[in-house]
Amino acid sequence: MNATATHVDSSGVTITDLHKSYGKVEVLKGIDMRVEPGEVVCLIGPSGSGKSTLLRCINVLETANSGTIEVAGFEATDPDVDLDVMRRHVGMVFQQFNLFPQMSVLENCTIAQTKVLKTPLAKAQEIARDALAKVGLADFADRYPDQLSGGQQQRVAIARALSMQPSLMLFDEPTSALDPETVGDVLGVMRQLADEGMTMIVVTHEMAFAREVADKVVFMDGGVVVEQGDPADVIGDPQHERTQNFLSRVLHPGGID
Ligand SMILES: Nc1ncnc2c1ncn2[C@@H]1O[C@H](COP(=O)(O)OP(=O)(O)OP(=O)(O)O)[C@@H](O)[C@H]1O
Ligand SMILES: [Mg+2]
């Protein structure tokens, strides 16, 4: 078995009536969402609709005000949950790759393993090299982040997350900061992960990716889920006016509506 094989988890993600406010402003207004193990869910919606906030609540970078989130067999919203243990099962990839600039690619992929999981260095390096091979960067282990293109750095960020052998991967607009010519490489890695059965929640404006790779598309606006379902339905035949307006803006950027 490959050392970075997906941790098998039978629980997926269940979000029930989730509310989150910043001060008096409620930005998540009762979110219900289910992600089956092995499913890829793409989260789409206009700026400010609460997509990042929802992802951040899932791995408890933000604390929800009410409602429940079950993730990878843990109740993330339980105040007594062991966050360190829970977060080992949840990998996160951000728009800005957030690599450690003073560490080599290999070190970026071993540091959390050795510090958090207490994996012996040789084993951590083996796992990291497998993860780097998976993202097509086996030969880049000794480079430093500033010696890589944006797309390569993002693939290292994915390898770094995979090195923790998570059962769920969260992606927050992973290709938005990339030059167009490197977007395809990153999406290709994500597609491969999906094909291998990784459970994924992906915030993205890449509608072709959502259409082809997602099992389910969730459209959020104003802190609520407006519409969710099969990508062919939500993207190809949206039922709600808000979804239609959003998609026409994303699919025909520059158009005046
Ligand atoms: N730390 C914070 N403090 C106060 N308000 C916040 C904070 N983080 C987000 N918000 C507000 O919450 C709302 C939802 O923000 P969020 O970042 O989740 O939206 P988003 O859908 O990810 O948008 P984008 O597509 O621009 O990334 C916005 O109105 C935002 O200004
Ligand atoms: Mg966001």
PDB file of C-alpha atoms and ligand atoms in Angstrom:
ATOM      1  CA  MET A   1       0.000   0.000   0.000  1.00  0.00           C
ATOM      2  CA  ASN A   2       1.175   3.492  -0.820  1.00  0.00           C
ATOM      3  CA  ALA A   3       2.403   5.328   2.288  1.00  0.00           C
ATOM      4  CA  THR A   4       0.162   8.305   1.530  1.00  0.00           C
ATOM      5  CA  ALA A   5      -2.930   6.204   0.899  1.00  0.00           C
ATOM      6  CA  THR A   6      -6.115   7.835   2.049  1.00  0.00           C
ATOM      7  CA  HIS A   7      -7.031   7.180   5.647  1.00  0.00           C
ATOM      8  CA  VAL A   8     -10.307   5.291   5.452  1.00  0.00           C
ATOM      9  CA  ASP A   9     -13.074   7.042   7.294  1.00  0.00           C
ATOM     10  CA  SER A  10     -16.667   5.968   7.224  1.00  0.00           C
ATOM     11  CA  SER A  11     -18.140   9.167   8.548  1.00  0.00           C
ATOM     12  CA  GLY A  12     -17.649  12.021   6.064  1.00  0.00           C
ATOM     13  CA  VAL A  13     -18.900  15.450   7.112  1.00  0.00           C
ATOM     14  CA  THR A  14     -22.324  16.363   8.502  1.00  0.00           C
ATOM     15  CA  ILE A  15     -23.165  20.007   9.132  1.00  0.00           C
ATOM     16  CA  THR A  16     -26.446  20.777  10.859  1.00  0.00           C
ATOM     17  CA  ASP A  17     -28.023  24.220  11.277  1.00  0.00           C
ATOM     18  CA  LEU A  18     -24.681  25.974  11.555  1.00  0.00           C
ATOM     19  CA  HIS A  19     -24.661  29.632  12.581  1.00  0.00           C
ATOM     20  CA  LYS A  20     -21.645  31.914  12.770  1.00  0.00           C
ATOM     21  CA  SER A  21     -21.565  35.622  13.568  1.00  0.00           C
ATOM     22  CA  TYR A  22     -18.781  38.169  13.663  1.00  0.00           C
ATOM     23  CA  GLY A  23     -19.979  40.619  16.266  1.00  0.00           C
ATOM     24  CA  LYS A  24     -23.574  41.429  15.376  1.00  0.00           C
ATOM     25  CA  VAL A  25     -23.213  40.322  11.771  1.00  0.00           C
ATOM     26  CA  GLU A  26     -24.413  36.805  11.075  1.00  0.00           C
ATOM     27  CA  VAL A  27     -22.418  35.392   8.150  1.00  0.00           C
ATOM     28  CA  LEU A  28     -23.613  31.755   8.313  1.00  0.00           C
ATOM     29  CA  LYS A  29     -27.358  31.582   8.816  1.00  0.00           C
ATOM     30  CA  GLY A  30     -28.180  27.933   9.307  1.00  0.00           C
ATOM     31  CA  ILE A  31     -26.087  25.763   6.980  1.00  0.00           C
ATOM     32  CA  ASP A  32     -27.046  22.120   6.431  1.00  0.00           C
ATOM     33  CA  MET A  33     -24.697  20.028   4.353  1.00  0.00           C
ATOM     34  CA  ARG A  34     -23.634  16.406   4.072  1.00  0.00           C
ATOM     35  CA  VAL A  35     -20.457  15.096   2.456  1.00  0.00           C
ATOM     36  CA  GLU A  36     -20.291  11.339   2.064  1.00  0.00           C
ATOM     37  CA  PRO A  37     -16.917   9.595   2.470  1.00  0.00           C
ATOM     38  CA  GLY A  38     -15.088   9.750  -0.850  1.00  0.00           C
ATOM     39  CA  GLU A  39     -17.299  12.514  -2.166  1.00  0.00           C
ATOM     40  CA  VAL A  40     -16.071  15.733  -3.747  1.00  0.00           C
ATOM     41  CA  VAL A  41     -18.239  18.740  -2.948  1.00  0.00           C
ATOM     42  CA  CYS A  42     -17.593  22.055  -4.691  1.00  0.00           C
ATOM     43  CA  LEU A  43     -18.713  25.131  -2.823  1.00  0.00           C
ATOM     44  CA  ILE A  44     -19.521  28.077  -5.042  1.00  0.00           C
ATOM     45  CA  GLY A  45     -20.999  31.511  -4.436  1.00  0.00           C
ATOM     46  CA  PRO A  46     -20.319  35.232  -4.577  1.00  0.00           C
ATOM     47  CA  SER A  47     -17.681  37.032  -2.546  1.00  0.00           C
ATOM     48  CA  GLY A  48     -18.757  37.425   1.063  1.00  0.00           C
ATOM     49  CA  SER A  49     -21.295  34.592   0.943  1.00  0.00           C
ATOM     50  CA  GLY A  50     -19.504  32.729   3.742  1.00  0.00           C
ATOM     51  CA  LYS A  51     -17.615  29.988   1.882  1.00  0.00           C
ATOM     52  CA  SER A  52     -14.277  30.513   3.632  1.00  0.00           C
ATOM     53  CA  THR A  53     -16.000  30.953   6.969  1.00  0.00           C
ATOM     54  CA  LEU A  54     -17.716  27.596   6.506  1.00  0.00           C
ATOM     55  CA  LEU A  55     -14.415  25.844   5.695  1.00  0.00           C
ATOM     56  CA  ARG A  56     -12.764  27.530   8.662  1.00  0.00           C
ATOM     57  CA  CYS A  57     -15.546  26.341  10.959  1.00  0.00           C
ATOM     58  CA  ILE A  58     -15.052  22.767   9.730  1.00  0.00           C
ATOM     59  CA  ASN A  59     -11.491  22.588  11.023  1.00  0.00           C
ATOM     60  CA  VAL A  60     -12.263  24.955  13.888  1.00  0.00           C
ATOM     61  CA  LEU A  61     -10.111  27.861  12.796  1.00  0.00           C
ATOM     62  CA  GLU A  62     -13.353  29.671  13.656  1.00  0.00           C
ATOM     63  CA  THR A  63     -15.780  28.679  16.389  1.00  0.00           C
ATOM     64  CA  ALA A  64     -19.388  28.363  15.321  1.00  0.00           C
ATOM     65  CA  ASN A  65     -22.070  30.047  17.449  1.00  0.00           C
ATOM     66  CA  SER A  66     -24.566  27.199  17.188  1.00  0.00           C
ATOM     67  CA  GLY A  67     -25.269  24.062  15.221  1.00  0.00           C
ATOM     68  CA  THR A  68     -23.102  20.976  14.844  1.00  0.00           C
ATOM     69  CA  ILE A  69     -20.303  19.771  12.589  1.00  0.00           C
ATOM     70  CA  GLU A  70     -19.256  16.148  12.552  1.00  0.00           C
ATOM     71  CA  VAL A  71     -16.038  15.596  10.684  1.00  0.00           C
ATOM     72  CA  ALA A  72     -14.002  12.433  10.230  1.00  0.00           C
ATOM     73  CA  GLY A  73     -15.744  10.853  13.195  1.00  0.00           C
ATOM     74  CA  PHE A  74     -15.211  13.865  15.493  1.00  0.00           C
ATOM     75  CA  GLU A  75     -17.752  16.374  16.704  1.00  0.00           C
ATOM     76  CA  ALA A  76     -15.878  19.563  15.759  1.00  0.00           C
ATOM     77  CA  THR A  77     -18.406  21.752  17.543  1.00  0.00           C
ATOM     78  CA  ASP A  78     -18.036  19.945  20.866  1.00  0.00           C
ATOM     79  CA  PRO A  79     -16.085  22.328  23.137  1.00  0.00           C
ATOM     80  CA  ASP A  80     -14.279  19.309  24.592  1.00  0.00           C
ATOM     81  CA  VAL A  81     -13.106  17.888  21.258  1.00  0.00           C
ATOM     82  CA  ASP A  82      -9.355  17.309  21.079  1.00  0.00           C
ATOM     83  CA  LEU A  83      -8.582  19.743  18.248  1.00  0.00           C
ATOM     84  CA  ASP A  84      -5.026  18.529  17.789  1.00  0.00           C
ATOM     85  CA  VAL A  85      -6.223  14.990  17.205  1.00  0.00           C
ATOM     86  CA  MET A  86      -9.165  16.042  15.046  1.00  0.00           C
ATOM     87  CA  ARG A  87      -7.115  18.331  12.808  1.00  0.00           C
ATOM     88  CA  ARG A  88      -4.748  15.482  11.917  1.00  0.00           C
ATOM     89  CA  HIS A  89      -7.597  14.096   9.867  1.00  0.00           C
ATOM     90  CA  VAL A  90      -8.311  17.358   8.055  1.00  0.00           C
ATOM     91  CA  GLY A  91      -5.897  18.835   5.504  1.00  0.00           C
ATOM     92  CA  MET A  92      -6.338  22.410   4.372  1.00  0.00           C
ATOM     93  CA  VAL A  93      -4.998  24.180   1.303  1.00  0.00           C
ATOM     94  CA  PHE A  94      -5.345  27.952   1.030  1.00  0.00           C
ATOM     95  CA  GLN A  95      -5.287  30.411  -1.843  1.00  0.00           C
ATOM     96  CA  GLN A  96      -1.929  31.704  -0.586  1.00  0.00           C
ATOM     97  CA  PHE A  97       0.181  28.584  -0.233  1.00  0.00           C
ATOM     98  CA  ASN A  98       1.638  29.537   3.171  1.00  0.00           C
ATOM     99  CA  LEU A  99       4.766  27.411   2.767  1.00  0.00           C
ATOM    100  CA  PHE A 100       7.601  27.968   5.213  1.00  0.00           C
ATOM    101  CA  PRO A 101      10.058  29.992   3.087  1.00  0.00           C
ATOM    102  CA  GLN A 102      13.164  29.069   5.085  1.00  0.00           C
ATOM    103  CA  MET A 103      12.521  25.329   4.762  1.00  0.00           C
ATOM    104  CA  SER A 104      13.111  23.062   1.786  1.00  0.00           C
ATOM    105  CA  VAL A 105      10.182  21.435   0.048  1.00  0.00           C
ATOM    106  CA  LEU A 106      10.943  18.178   1.865  1.00  0.00           C
ATOM    107  CA  GLU A 107      11.115  19.919   5.245  1.00  0.00           C
ATOM    108  CA  ASN A 108       7.820  21.665   4.551  1.00  0.00           C
ATOM    109  CA  CYS A 109       6.322  18.200   4.161  1.00  0.00           C
ATOM    110  CA  THR A 110       7.976  16.605   7.209  1.00  0.00           C
ATOM    111  CA  ILE A 111       7.845  19.317   9.870  1.00  0.00           C
ATOM    112  CA  ALA A 112       4.265  18.732  11.041  1.00  0.00           C
ATOM    113  CA  GLN A 113       4.713  14.970  10.864  1.00  0.00           C
ATOM    114  CA  THR A 114       7.726  15.036  13.172  1.00  0.00           C
ATOM    115  CA  LYS A 115       6.461  17.803  15.492  1.00  0.00           C
ATOM    116  CA  VAL A 116       2.754  16.969  15.712  1.00  0.00           C
ATOM    117  CA  LEU A 117       2.512  13.261  14.895  1.00  0.00           C
ATOM    118  CA  LYS A 118       5.975  12.447  16.350  1.00  0.00           C
ATOM    119  CA  THR A 119       6.735  10.397  13.251  1.00  0.00           C
ATOM    120  CA  PRO A 120      10.435   9.436  13.123  1.00  0.00           C
ATOM    121  CA  LEU A 121      12.263  11.604  10.568  1.00  0.00           C
ATOM    122  CA  ALA A 122      13.168   8.797   8.144  1.00  0.00           C
ATOM    123  CA  LYS A 123       9.575   7.604   8.023  1.00  0.00           C
ATOM    124  CA  ALA A 124       8.302  11.181   7.688  1.00  0.00           C
ATOM    125  CA  GLN A 125      10.643  11.727   4.746  1.00  0.00           C
ATOM    126  CA  GLU A 126       9.426   8.537   3.081  1.00  0.00           C
ATOM    127  CA  ILE A 127       5.814   9.672   3.440  1.00  0.00           C
ATOM    128  CA  ALA A 128       6.727  13.180   2.236  1.00  0.00           C
ATOM    129  CA  ARG A 129       8.518  11.837  -0.840  1.00  0.00           C
ATOM    130  CA  ASP A 130       5.499   9.700  -1.696  1.00  0.00           C
ATOM    131  CA  ALA A 131       3.264  12.764  -1.368  1.00  0.00           C
ATOM    132  CA  LEU A 132       5.619  14.833  -3.536  1.00  0.00           C
ATOM    133  CA  ALA A 133       5.623  12.081  -6.160  1.00  0.00           C
ATOM    134  CA  LYS A 134       1.850  12.111  -6.100  1.00  0.00           C
ATOM    135  CA  VAL A 135       1.764  15.828  -6.962  1.00  0.00           C
ATOM    136  CA  GLY A 136       4.428  15.394  -9.656  1.00  0.00           C
ATOM    137  CA  LEU A 137       7.274  17.017  -7.707  1.00  0.00           C
ATOM    138  CA  ALA A 138       9.448  14.050  -6.744  1.00  0.00           C
ATOM    139  CA  ASP A 139      12.539  15.846  -8.080  1.00  0.00           C
ATOM    140  CA  PHE A 140      11.895  19.084  -6.181  1.00  0.00           C
ATOM    141  CA  ALA A 141      12.423  17.891  -2.601  1.00  0.00           C
ATOM    142  CA  ASP A 142      15.584  19.921  -2.044  1.00  0.00           C
ATOM    143  CA  ARG A 143      14.339  23.185  -3.544  1.00  0.00           C
ATOM    144  CA  TYR A 144      13.098  26.145  -1.551  1.00  0.00           C
ATOM    145  CA  PRO A 145       9.662  27.712  -2.072  1.00  0.00           C
ATOM    146  CA  ASP A 146      11.062  30.840  -3.762  1.00  0.00           C
ATOM    147  CA  GLN A 147      12.659  28.612  -6.399  1.00  0.00           C
ATOM    148  CA  LEU A 148       9.245  27.313  -7.496  1.00  0.00           C
ATOM    149  CA  SER A 149       6.408  28.661  -9.625  1.00  0.00           C
ATOM    150  CA  GLY A 150       3.104  29.443  -7.940  1.00  0.00           C
ATOM    151  CA  GLY A 151       1.576  26.245  -9.288  1.00  0.00           C
ATOM    152  CA  GLN A 152       4.504  24.207  -7.988  1.00  0.00           C
ATOM    153  CA  GLN A 153       4.252  25.882  -4.590  1.00  0.00           C
ATOM    154  CA  GLN A 154       0.572  25.064  -4.429  1.00  0.00           C
ATOM    155  CA  ARG A 155       1.306  21.450  -5.298  1.00  0.00           C
ATOM    156  CA  VAL A 156       3.849  21.391  -2.447  1.00  0.00           C
ATOM    157  CA  ALA A 157       1.123  22.786  -0.180  1.00  0.00           C
ATOM    158  CA  ILE A 158      -1.107  19.904  -1.259  1.00  0.00           C
ATOM    159  CA  ALA A 159       1.733  17.399  -0.669  1.00  0.00           C
ATOM    160  CA  ARG A 160       2.327  18.942   2.758  1.00  0.00           C
ATOM    161  CA  ALA A 161      -1.327  18.426   3.666  1.00  0.00           C
ATOM    162  CA  LEU A 162      -1.295  14.863   2.266  1.00  0.00           C
ATOM    163  CA  SER A 163       1.806  14.040   4.309  1.00  0.00           C
ATOM    164  CA  MET A 164      -0.416  14.157   7.397  1.00  0.00           C
ATOM    165  CA  GLN A 165      -2.502  11.404   5.780  1.00  0.00           C
ATOM    166  CA  PRO A 166      -5.825  13.193   6.289  1.00  0.00           C
ATOM    167  CA  SER A 167      -9.213  11.664   5.590  1.00  0.00           C
ATOM    168  CA  LEU A 168     -10.677  14.992   4.460  1.00  0.00           C
ATOM    169  CA  MET A 169      -9.127  17.753   2.375  1.00  0.00           C
ATOM    170  CA  LEU A 170     -10.439  21.327   2.385  1.00  0.00           C
ATOM    171  CA  PHE A 171      -9.405  23.617  -0.467  1.00  0.00           C
ATOM    172  CA  ASP A 172     -10.133  27.347  -0.350  1.00  0.00           C
ATOM    173  CA  GLU A 173      -9.783  28.765  -3.871  1.00  0.00           C
ATOM    174  CA  PRO A 174      -6.543  26.831  -4.450  1.00  0.00           C
ATOM    175  CA  THR A 175      -6.040  28.148  -7.982  1.00  0.00           C
ATOM    176  CA  SER A 176      -7.211  31.756  -7.617  1.00  0.00           C
ATOM    177  CA  ALA A 177      -3.731  33.181  -7.051  1.00  0.00           C
ATOM    178  CA  LEU A 178      -2.061  31.225  -9.854  1.00  0.00           C
ATOM    179  CA  ASP A 179      -0.920  32.186 -13.314  1.00  0.00           C
ATOM    180  CA  PRO A 180      -3.360  30.684 -15.808  1.00  0.00           C
ATOM    181  CA  GLU A 181      -0.789  28.302 -17.244  1.00  0.00           C
ATOM    182  CA  THR A 182      -0.207  26.585 -13.878  1.00  0.00           C
ATOM    183  CA  VAL A 183      -3.865  26.244 -12.881  1.00  0.00           C
ATOM    184  CA  GLY A 184      -4.276  23.046 -14.896  1.00  0.00           C
ATOM    185  CA  ASP A 185      -1.453  21.240 -13.065  1.00  0.00           C
ATOM    186  CA  VAL A 186      -3.026  21.949  -9.674  1.00  0.00           C
ATOM    187  CA  LEU A 187      -6.506  20.989 -10.836  1.00  0.00           C
ATOM    188  CA  GLY A 188      -5.010  17.820 -12.325  1.00  0.00           C
ATOM    189  CA  VAL A 189      -3.556  16.855  -8.934  1.00  0.00           C
ATOM    190  CA  MET A 190      -6.908  17.542  -7.286  1.00  0.00           C
ATOM    191  CA  ARG A 191      -8.724  15.482  -9.881  1.00  0.00           C
ATOM    192  CA  GLN A 192      -6.340  12.591  -9.259  1.00  0.00           C
ATOM    193  CA  LEU A 193      -6.933  12.827  -5.507  1.00  0.00           C
ATOM    194  CA  ALA A 194     -10.669  12.750  -6.138  1.00  0.00           C
ATOM    195  CA  ASP A 195     -10.277   9.688  -8.367  1.00  0.00           C
ATOM    196  CA  GLU A 196      -8.366   7.967  -5.570  1.00  0.00           C
ATOM    197  CA  GLY A 197     -11.313   8.455  -3.245  1.00  0.00           C
ATOM    198  CA  MET A 198     -10.243  11.393  -1.082  1.00  0.00           C
ATOM    199  CA  THR A 199     -13.142  13.197   0.572  1.00  0.00           C
ATOM    200  CA  MET A 200     -12.851  16.827  -0.522  1.00  0.00           C
ATOM    201  CA  ILE A 201     -14.618  20.143  -0.044  1.00  0.00           C
ATOM    202  CA  VAL A 202     -13.413  22.622  -2.624  1.00  0.00           C
ATOM    203  CA  VAL A 203     -14.254  26.321  -2.756  1.00  0.00           C
ATOM    204  CA  THR A 204     -13.648  27.245  -6.375  1.00  0.00           C
ATOM    205  CA  HIS A 205     -14.672  29.434  -9.264  1.00  0.00           C
ATOM    206  CA  GLU A 206     -13.451  26.788 -11.716  1.00  0.00           C
ATOM    207  CA  MET A 207     -16.822  25.712 -13.033  1.00  0.00           C
ATOM    208  CA  ALA A 208     -15.398  23.193 -15.518  1.00  0.00           C
ATOM    209  CA  PHE A 209     -13.633  21.433 -12.624  1.00  0.00           C
ATOM    210  CA  ALA A 210     -16.791  21.541 -10.499  1.00  0.00           C
ATOM    211  CA  ARG A 211     -18.830  20.154 -13.324  1.00  0.00           C
ATOM    212  CA  GLU A 212     -16.465  17.331 -14.162  1.00  0.00           C
ATOM    213  CA  VAL A 213     -15.055  16.325 -10.776  1.00  0.00           C
ATOM    214  CA  ALA A 214     -17.627  17.226  -8.122  1.00  0.00           C
ATOM    215  CA  ASP A 215     -20.199  14.730  -6.947  1.00  0.00           C
ATOM    216  CA  LYS A 216     -22.195  17.630  -5.588  1.00  0.00           C
ATOM    217  CA  VAL A 217     -22.194  21.400  -6.007  1.00  0.00           C
ATOM    218  CA  VAL A 218     -23.375  23.658  -3.197  1.00  0.00           C
ATOM    219  CA  PHE A 219     -24.285  27.250  -4.077  1.00  0.00           C
ATOM    220  CA  MET A 220     -24.128  29.674  -1.138  1.00  0.00           C
ATOM    221  CA  ASP A 221     -25.286  33.266  -1.043  1.00  0.00           C
ATOM    222  CA  GLY A 222     -25.709  35.565   1.929  1.00  0.00           C
ATOM    223  CA  GLY A 223     -24.794  32.894   4.469  1.00  0.00           C
ATOM    224  CA  VAL A 224     -27.317  30.304   3.342  1.00  0.00           C
ATOM    225  CA  VAL A 225     -27.252  27.330   0.971  1.00  0.00           C
ATOM    226  CA  VAL A 226     -29.508  28.453  -1.865  1.00  0.00           C
ATOM    227  CA  GLU A 227     -29.246  25.353  -3.988  1.00  0.00           C
ATOM    228  CA  GLN A 228     -27.292  22.092  -3.951  1.00  0.00           C
ATOM    229  CA  GLY A 229     -27.184  18.914  -5.942  1.00  0.00           C
ATOM    230  CA  ASP A 230     -25.739  17.245  -8.983  1.00  0.00           C
ATOM    231  CA  PRO A 231     -23.300  19.544 -10.831  1.00  0.00           C
ATOM    232  CA  ALA A 232     -25.183  19.073 -14.103  1.00  0.00           C
ATOM    233  CA  ASP A 233     -28.305  20.405 -12.387  1.00  0.00           C
ATOM    234  CA  VAL A 234     -26.857  23.219 -10.254  1.00  0.00           C
ATOM    235  CA  ILE A 235     -24.438  24.514 -12.910  1.00  0.00           C
ATOM    236  CA  GLY A 236     -26.236  23.335 -16.039  1.00  0.00           C
ATOM    237  CA  ASP A 237     -29.824  24.037 -15.046  1.00  0.00           C
ATOM    238  CA  PRO A 238     -29.959  26.222 -11.912  1.00  0.00           C
ATOM    239  CA  GLN A 239     -33.417  26.649 -10.440  1.00  0.00           C
ATOM    240  CA  HIS A 240     -32.934  29.771  -8.351  1.00  0.00           C
ATOM    241  CA  GLU A 241     -32.518  33.248  -9.727  1.00  0.00           C
ATOM    242  CA  ARG A 242     -29.580  33.969  -7.416  1.00  0.00           C
ATOM    243  CA  THR A 243     -27.762  30.887  -8.734  1.00  0.00           C
ATOM    244  CA  GLN A 244     -28.538  31.851 -12.312  1.00  0.00           C
ATOM    245  CA  ASN A 245     -27.225  35.388 -11.801  1.00  0.00           C
ATOM    246  CA  PHE A 246     -24.055  34.183 -10.116  1.00  0.00           C
ATOM    247  CA  LEU A 247     -23.329  31.598 -12.806  1.00  0.00           C
ATOM    248  CA  SER A 248     -23.896  34.031 -15.628  1.00  0.00           C
ATOM    249  CA  ARG A 249     -21.330  36.348 -14.018  1.00  0.00           C
ATOM    250  CA  VAL A 250     -18.786  33.562 -13.464  1.00  0.00           C
ATOM    251  CA  LEU A 251     -19.284  31.851 -16.799  1.00  0.00           C
ATOM    252  CA  HIS A 252     -19.332  35.109 -18.770  1.00  0.00           C
ATOM    253  CA  PRO A 253     -16.910  37.371 -16.892  1.00  0.00           C
ATOM    254  CA  GLY A 254     -16.787  40.897 -18.197  1.00  0.00           C
ATOM    255  CA  GLY A 255     -20.395  40.743 -19.344  1.00  0.00           C
ATOM    256  CA  ILE A 256     -22.714  43.447 -18.118  1.00  0.00           C
ATOM    257  CA  ASP A 257     -25.838  42.079 -16.475  1.00  0.00           C
TER     258      ASP A 257
HETATM  259  N1  LIG B   1     -12.633  37.701  10.933  1.00  0.00           N
HETATM  260  C1  LIG B   1     -13.717  38.363  10.491  1.00  0.00           C
HETATM  261  N2  LIG B   1     -14.253  39.384  11.182  1.00  0.00           N
HETATM  262  C2  LIG B   1     -15.342  40.033  10.748  1.00  0.00           C
HETATM  263  N3  LIG B   1     -16.007  39.716   9.613  1.00  0.00           N
HETATM  264  C3  LIG B   1     -15.512  38.718   8.878  1.00  0.00           C
HETATM  265  C4  LIG B   1     -14.348  37.990   9.261  1.00  0.00           C
HETATM  266  N4  LIG B   1     -14.112  37.041   8.326  1.00  0.00           N
HETATM  267  C5  LIG B   1     -15.071  37.181   7.400  1.00  0.00           C
HETATM  268  N5  LIG B   1     -15.921  38.182   7.713  1.00  0.00           N
HETATM  269  C6  LIG B   1     -17.104  38.587   6.951  1.00  0.00           C
HETATM  270  O1  LIG B   1     -17.935  37.455   6.792  1.00  0.00           O
HETATM  271  C7  LIG B   1     -18.524  37.432   5.498  1.00  0.00           C
HETATM  272  C8  LIG B   1     -18.208  36.131   4.832  1.00  0.00           C
HETATM  273  O2  LIG B   1     -16.807  36.102   4.553  1.00  0.00           O
HETATM  274  P1  LIG B   1     -16.109  34.859   3.855  1.00  0.00           P
HETATM  275  O3  LIG B   1     -14.647  35.171   3.826  1.00  0.00           O
HETATM  276  O4  LIG B   1     -16.521  33.606   4.500  1.00  0.00           O
HETATM  277  O5  LIG B   1     -16.731  34.924   2.399  1.00  0.00           O
HETATM  278  P2  LIG B   1     -16.321  34.138   1.088  1.00  0.00           P
HETATM  279  O6  LIG B   1     -17.572  33.557   0.533  1.00  0.00           O
HETATM  280  O7  LIG B   1     -15.209  33.214   1.369  1.00  0.00           O
HETATM  281  O8  LIG B   1     -15.837  35.323   0.112  1.00  0.00           O
HETATM  282  P3  LIG B   1     -14.647  35.349  -0.994  1.00  0.00           P
HETATM  283  O9  LIG B   1     -15.239  34.687  -2.220  1.00  0.00           O
HETATM  284  O10 LIG B   1     -14.411  36.810  -1.225  1.00  0.00           O
HETATM  285  O11 LIG B   1     -13.467  34.644  -0.445  1.00  0.00           O
HETATM  286  C9  LIG B   1     -18.009  38.664   4.776  1.00  0.00           C
HETATM  287  O12 LIG B   1     -18.976  39.673   4.859  1.00  0.00           O
HETATM  288  C10 LIG B   1     -16.766  39.024   5.541  1.00  0.00           C
HETATM  289  O13 LIG B   1     -16.526  40.403   5.482  1.00  0.00           O
HETATM  290 MG    MG B   2     -13.237  33.088   0.700  1.00  0.00          MG
END
